mmCIF file of C-alpha atoms in Angstrom:
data_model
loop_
_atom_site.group_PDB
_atom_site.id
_atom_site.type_symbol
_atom_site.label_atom_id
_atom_site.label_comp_id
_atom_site.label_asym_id
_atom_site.label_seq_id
_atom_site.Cartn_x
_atom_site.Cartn_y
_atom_site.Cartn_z
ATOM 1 C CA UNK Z 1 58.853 -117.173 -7.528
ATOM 2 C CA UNK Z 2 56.000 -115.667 -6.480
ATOM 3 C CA UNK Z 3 57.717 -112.531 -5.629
ATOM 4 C CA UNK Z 4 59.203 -112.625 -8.883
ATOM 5 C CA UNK Z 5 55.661 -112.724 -10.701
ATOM 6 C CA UNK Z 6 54.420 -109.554 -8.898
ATOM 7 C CA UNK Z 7 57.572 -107.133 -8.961
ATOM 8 C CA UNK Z 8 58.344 -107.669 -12.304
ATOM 9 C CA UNK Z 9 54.772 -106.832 -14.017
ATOM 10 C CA UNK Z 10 54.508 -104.003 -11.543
ATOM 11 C CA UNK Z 11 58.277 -102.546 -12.539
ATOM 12 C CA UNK Z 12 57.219 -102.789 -16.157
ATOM 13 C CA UNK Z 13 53.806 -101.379 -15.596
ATOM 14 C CA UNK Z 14 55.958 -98.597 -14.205
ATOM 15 C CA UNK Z 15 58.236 -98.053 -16.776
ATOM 16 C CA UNK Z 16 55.382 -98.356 -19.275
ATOM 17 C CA UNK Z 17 53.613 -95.560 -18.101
ATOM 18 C CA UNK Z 18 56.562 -93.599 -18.161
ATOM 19 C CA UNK Z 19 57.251 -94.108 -21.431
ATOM 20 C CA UNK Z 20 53.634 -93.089 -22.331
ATOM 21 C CA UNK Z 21 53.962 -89.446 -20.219
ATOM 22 C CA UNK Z 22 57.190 -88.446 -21.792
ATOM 23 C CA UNK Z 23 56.311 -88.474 -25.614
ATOM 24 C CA UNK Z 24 52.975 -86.647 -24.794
ATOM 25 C CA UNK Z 25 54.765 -83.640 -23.034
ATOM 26 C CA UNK Z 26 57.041 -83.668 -26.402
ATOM 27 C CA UNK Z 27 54.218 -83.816 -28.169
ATOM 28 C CA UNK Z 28 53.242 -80.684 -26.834
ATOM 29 C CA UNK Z 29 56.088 -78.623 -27.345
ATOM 30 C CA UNK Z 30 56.232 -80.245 -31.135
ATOM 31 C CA UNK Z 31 52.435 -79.625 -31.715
ATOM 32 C CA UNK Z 32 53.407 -75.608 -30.144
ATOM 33 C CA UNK Z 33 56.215 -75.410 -32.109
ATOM 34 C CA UNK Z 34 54.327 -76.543 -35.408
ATOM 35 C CA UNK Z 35 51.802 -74.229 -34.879
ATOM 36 C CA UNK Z 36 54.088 -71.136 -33.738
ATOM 37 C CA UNK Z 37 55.789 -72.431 -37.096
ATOM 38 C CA UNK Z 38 52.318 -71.411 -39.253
ATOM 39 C CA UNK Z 39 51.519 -68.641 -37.291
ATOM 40 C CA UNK Z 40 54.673 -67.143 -38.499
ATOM 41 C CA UNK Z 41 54.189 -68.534 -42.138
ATOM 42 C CA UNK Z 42 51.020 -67.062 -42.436
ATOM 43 C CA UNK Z 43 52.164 -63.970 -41.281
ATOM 44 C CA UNK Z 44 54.643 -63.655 -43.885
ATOM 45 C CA UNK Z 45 52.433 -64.522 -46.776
ATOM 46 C CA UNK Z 46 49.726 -62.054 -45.191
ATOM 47 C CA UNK Z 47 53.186 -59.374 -45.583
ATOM 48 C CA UNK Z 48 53.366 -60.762 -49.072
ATOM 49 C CA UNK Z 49 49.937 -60.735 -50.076
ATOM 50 C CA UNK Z 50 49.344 -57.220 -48.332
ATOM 51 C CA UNK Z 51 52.974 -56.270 -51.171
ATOM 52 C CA UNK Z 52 51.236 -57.739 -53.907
ATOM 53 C CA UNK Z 53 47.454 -55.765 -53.704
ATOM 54 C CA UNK Z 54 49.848 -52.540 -52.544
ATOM 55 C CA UNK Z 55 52.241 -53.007 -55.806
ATOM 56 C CA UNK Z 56 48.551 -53.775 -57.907
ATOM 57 C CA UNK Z 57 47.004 -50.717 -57.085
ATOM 58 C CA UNK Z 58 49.954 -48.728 -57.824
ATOM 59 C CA UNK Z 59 50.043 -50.538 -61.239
ATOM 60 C CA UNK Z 60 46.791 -49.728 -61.724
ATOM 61 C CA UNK Z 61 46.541 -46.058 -60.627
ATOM 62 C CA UNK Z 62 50.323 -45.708 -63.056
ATOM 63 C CA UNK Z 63 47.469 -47.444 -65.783
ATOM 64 C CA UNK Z 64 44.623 -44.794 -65.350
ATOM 65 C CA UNK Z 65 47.034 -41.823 -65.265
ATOM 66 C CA UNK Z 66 48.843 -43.114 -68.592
ATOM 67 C CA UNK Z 67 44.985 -43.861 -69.514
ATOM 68 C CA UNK Z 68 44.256 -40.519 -69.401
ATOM 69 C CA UNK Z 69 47.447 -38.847 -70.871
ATOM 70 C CA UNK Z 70 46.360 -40.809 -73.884
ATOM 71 C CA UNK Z 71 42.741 -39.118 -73.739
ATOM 72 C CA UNK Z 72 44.300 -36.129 -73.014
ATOM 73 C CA UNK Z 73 46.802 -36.540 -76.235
ATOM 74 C CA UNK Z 74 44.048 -37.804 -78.191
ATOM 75 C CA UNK Z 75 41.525 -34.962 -77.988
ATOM 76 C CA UNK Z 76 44.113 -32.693 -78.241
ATOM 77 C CA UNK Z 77 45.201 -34.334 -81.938
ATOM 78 C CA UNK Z 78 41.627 -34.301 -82.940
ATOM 79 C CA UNK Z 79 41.505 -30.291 -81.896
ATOM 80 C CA UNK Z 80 44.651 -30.144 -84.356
ATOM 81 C CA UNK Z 81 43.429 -32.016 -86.987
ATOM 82 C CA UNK Z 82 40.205 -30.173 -86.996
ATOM 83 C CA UNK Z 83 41.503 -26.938 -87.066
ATOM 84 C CA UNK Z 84 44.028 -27.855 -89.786
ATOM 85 C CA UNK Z 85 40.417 -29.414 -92.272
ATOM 86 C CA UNK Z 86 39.005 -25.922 -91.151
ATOM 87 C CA UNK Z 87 41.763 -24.232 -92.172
ATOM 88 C CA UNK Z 88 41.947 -26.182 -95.828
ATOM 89 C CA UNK Z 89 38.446 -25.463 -96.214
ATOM 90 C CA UNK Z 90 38.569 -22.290 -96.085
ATOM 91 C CA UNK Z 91 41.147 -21.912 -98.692
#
């Protein structure tokens, strides 16, 4: 009986502590494989966000040129028109 009172704690002692180093090593590879997981997330919204400012400034360079064609179209009405007044005036 004796016996019986010491093997059995010590068997489940055993088997306790096994159970307690296997989920840590999966642990690991989960906590590894969660973070390899983000790494690779935030690379692709780094991509993403890198598309976006890249497509932005293109936008916005497209925006000044048209900008200036407009200037450019502008001043060169107002030359028109001002020669045409001139022109009535005259007459």
């Amino acid at each position: 009986m004796l016996k019986n009172l010491v093997i059995f704690p010590v068997i489940a002692l055993i088997i306790a502590l096994t159970g307690c180093e296997t989920p840590n090593s999966n642990s690991n590879a989960a906590i590894d494989a969660a973070i390899a997981d983000l790494k690779s997330s935030m690379d692709a919204k780094e991509a993403e966000q890198e598309a976006n400012i890249e497509a932005a400034n293109k936008t916005a360079q497209r925006a000044e040129a048209m900008t200036e064609q407009n200037r450019s179209a502008l001043r060169a009405l107002n030359d028109k028109i001002d020669r045409m007044f001139r022109t009535i005036s005259r007459k």
